[in-house]
Amino acid sequence: MTEQYVLDLREADGTQIAVVGGKGAHLGGLSRIEGIRVPDGFCVTTDAFRRIMAEAPSIDDRLDQLSRLDPDDREAIRTLSAQIRRTVEGIAIPADVAAAITGALARHGEQAAYAVRSSATAEDLPTASFAGQQDTYLNVMGPGAILRHVSRCWASLFTERAVTYRQRGGIDHRTVQMAVVVQQMAFSQAAGILFTADPVTGNRKVATVDAGFGLGEALVSGLVNPDVFTVRDGEVVAKAIAAKQRAIHAVPAGGTREVTIDARQQEQPALSDAQAVRLVQLGRRIEAHFGRPQDIEWCLVDDEFQIVQSRPITTLFPIPETVDEENHVYVSVGHQQMMTDAMKPLGLSMWQQTAMVAMHEAGGRLFVDVTGRLASPASRAGLLDLVGRGDPLVRDALETVLDREDFVPSLPDEGPVGPPSGGASAPVEPDPAIVTELIERSQESIAALERDIRTKTGPALFDFLFEAFAEHKRVLSDPLNIQAIMAGMEATWWLNDKLQEWLGEKNAADTLTLSAPDNITSEMGLALLDVADVIRPHPEVVEFLEGVEDEGFLDELAKLAGGAEARDAMEAYLDRYGMRCVAEIDISRPRWRERPTSLVPVILDNVRNFEPGVAERRFEQGRQKAREKEQEVLSRLRDLPDGDRKADDTKRMIDQVRAFVGYREYPKYDIVSRYFVYKQALMAEAERLAQAGVLEAKEDIFYLTFHELHDVVRSQRADHRLIQQRMDAFRSYQALTPPRVLTSDGEAVTGAYRRDDVPAGALIGLPVSAGTIEGRARVILDMADADLEAGDILVTTFTDPSWSPLFVAVAGLVTEVGGLMTHGAVIAREYGLPAVVGVDQATRLIRDGQRIRVHGTDGYIEILS
């Protein structure tokens, strides 16, 4: 194959990223759009870059060294990347490559001024922009200077920031190649950046234009604050004109220089409103061509706009696909389920298959469309009340959308609507036998599932699973199940509301629910303390566990003194709780039974931090506190006017909350138990597909939806390119933060607490477990990294049931996500931990090791040091 060292920009397009890099491909695509002007030029292709790299074999060894470095070892990266750059810049450009470049210059105008711009193959992609990672040189004149600057662009693939960006993104340095765009200079009177969607809110109907005088480098480098125009529906709806004191201009002899702008011109707008609107119209044309919102660099030359770059905006949260053009409002499922991480396609589709309401996917997360319920006044009130009790930020975000009266249409009132949970909540007697019966029903149904699925393989397995999903939903939608869940929640709300009204006491239910019976999740945390009690007397076992890395370690345990008892205790724990794991609603996540090493650090913390028998003592202490609180509350109520009635009503609600609030956690345990059964059957199928060569690896099934996997099993054929695309998309989704509320315009609506009863500088959240605690903040994003001491306060993004074993070791809890009845809140109350949830950006605003004070009764955190 003949090497092609240059390619005219107009010949490049999106299919040639491997040849001309991301920037070159985009510029080629731009030059084909009718009405879009792109400065003329050509690309020096990746063939030329490979020729250069082949001239210096020593670079290979240095790339090996580079790939082994920690991304945080900045000094080593700086030293090694500087060596590679010097080597690349020192390589003489081979004669045939230089001739190709100078020949292209002769065709485009040898004496013209050019911009010489890096264009890496992993740049300006839909999933990673790499913006500003490589170099651009402006106003370069003459063949000799252009060849020198092409070499510099090649070398800029190895700047410290570009290398670190790739290391953090897990991108192999060898897979990225560098092309160079050589493009005629646009000597602009004004320049800047156009975002075809609002980069802050994500609203796709709003465009923002940043504009300054002279060349665009002044804005990109942060030299000046730009004018900002906000454009919607063909008009400027807001603008902020900055004092632009400096600009960058081209110098006649080549290069650029910084100049001071005349004082009379500094506060003049760089664009007129009409020009800003015209620019946005061009931007919409570019956006339509590429099929997604764009970040566009533009120049204004003699009242004509020239486009010098366009890349996807990679930070926007995607929008669920719809079949209509109507407005929609979506609420995040992940914030309710305490799992805001991106999910793989199989995880998403399995949750959709087994959920009680329709769910829409976007950005690797699930959302429920609440537009219809918001449109009707009766269902709107019920929805706002329900979500407001759970997460006030969701309620405030929905009210923010409703305040824009034109977004959600108001439908005629059709009378009262029941709760959106899937069934009406009828009163239920506070009889503990109801919970016992529900748990027995669940266990019988799961035992039947385990028994019946064993013989199913191939297409017959999928036929069986469709029936199993129907049974799954039948168990969850059982009216008695819903009544029991709602009875515990409603009794909690009633107690908090009435006891605040009658006794002036906030969150009284927090103490009344301590050590509630039948809470499978709190039992799980205490049971791991019992496992630690078995291990603690055996130093050899403790030492062995401290060095464990292999998932088969349980078999090795039995060879040690005390190891057989330790293994039996852990096996018994895994038999009961091994289906759990972090982010357990995603079926693709490894379960504790599949990866028991994930429990070892927590067990060792328990061995170190606690005395024997602590689990039983803790539970009994909680039950005693709840009993004392009940007597105190009833006694105070009887002293009030109409006190006997108030005390009798309260006693009935306390009995109801004690009978049912623990069961709130059981349906999730039921779901996850079924998920593990489904997963084991699907993984056995995946193993067969991998052995038959249909899949490259059994884990590939995680990147297919359930229906797609069904098709693969039937046809014995898989689309490997689709699987790779899904892997790439999942990686990009992991970097996104999902919003609580999302509109069909793409706007991420965050919501606010709107409180003025907290100290200045405090972090506000939702009070979910009463009490005040002061201690060391441990900011932990992965349970496996936990290293806790008594008195520590756990600060994290979210907790699901798998985090419960950590709760026994901490004195308080702060999370970014959560509501009054979500997992972290329920278990914090069970264990009597002061807790505040829904604290926006808590893991960024609180540093690991800082002393903080958590006000669990009033819902805020003070940072003390």
mmCIF file of C-alpha atoms in Angstrom, residues 521 524 573 580-584 592 599 602 783 799-806 823:
data_model
loop_
_atom_site.group_PDB
_atom_site.id
_atom_site.type_symbol
_atom_site.label_atom_id
_atom_site.label_comp_id
_atom_site.label_asym_id
_atom_site.label_seq_id
_atom_site.Cartn_x
_atom_site.Cartn_y
_atom_site.Cartn_z
ATOM 1 C CA THR A 521 -30.157 -5.082 55.519
ATOM 2 C CA MET A 524 -26.573 -8.127 57.226
ATOM 3 C CA TYR A 573 -22.706 -15.372 55.362
ATOM 4 C CA ARG A 580 -25.425 -8.548 47.161
ATOM 5 C CA CYS A 581 -22.749 -6.162 45.905
ATOM 6 C CA VAL A 582 -22.112 -2.483 45.308
ATOM 7 C CA ALA A 583 -24.542 -1.085 42.694
ATOM 8 C CA GLU A 584 -26.535 -4.307 42.890
ATOM 9 C CA TRP A 592 -19.981 -10.977 46.811
ATOM 10 C CA LEU A 599 -15.741 -8.313 52.022
ATOM 11 C CA VAL A 602 -14.598 -4.774 56.140
ATOM 12 C CA MET A 783 -16.226 0.226 49.650
ATOM 13 C CA THR A 799 -24.889 3.864 49.675
ATOM 14 C CA ASP A 800 -26.884 0.823 48.717
ATOM 15 C CA PRO A 801 -27.453 -2.237 50.948
ATOM 16 C CA SER A 802 -23.961 -3.562 50.211
ATOM 17 C CA TRP A 803 -22.526 -0.664 52.227
ATOM 18 C CA SER A 804 -24.412 -1.698 55.390
ATOM 19 C CA PRO A 805 -21.444 -3.617 56.857
ATOM 20 C CA LEU A 806 -19.556 -0.297 56.959
ATOM 21 C CA HIS A 823 -31.380 2.624 52.054
#
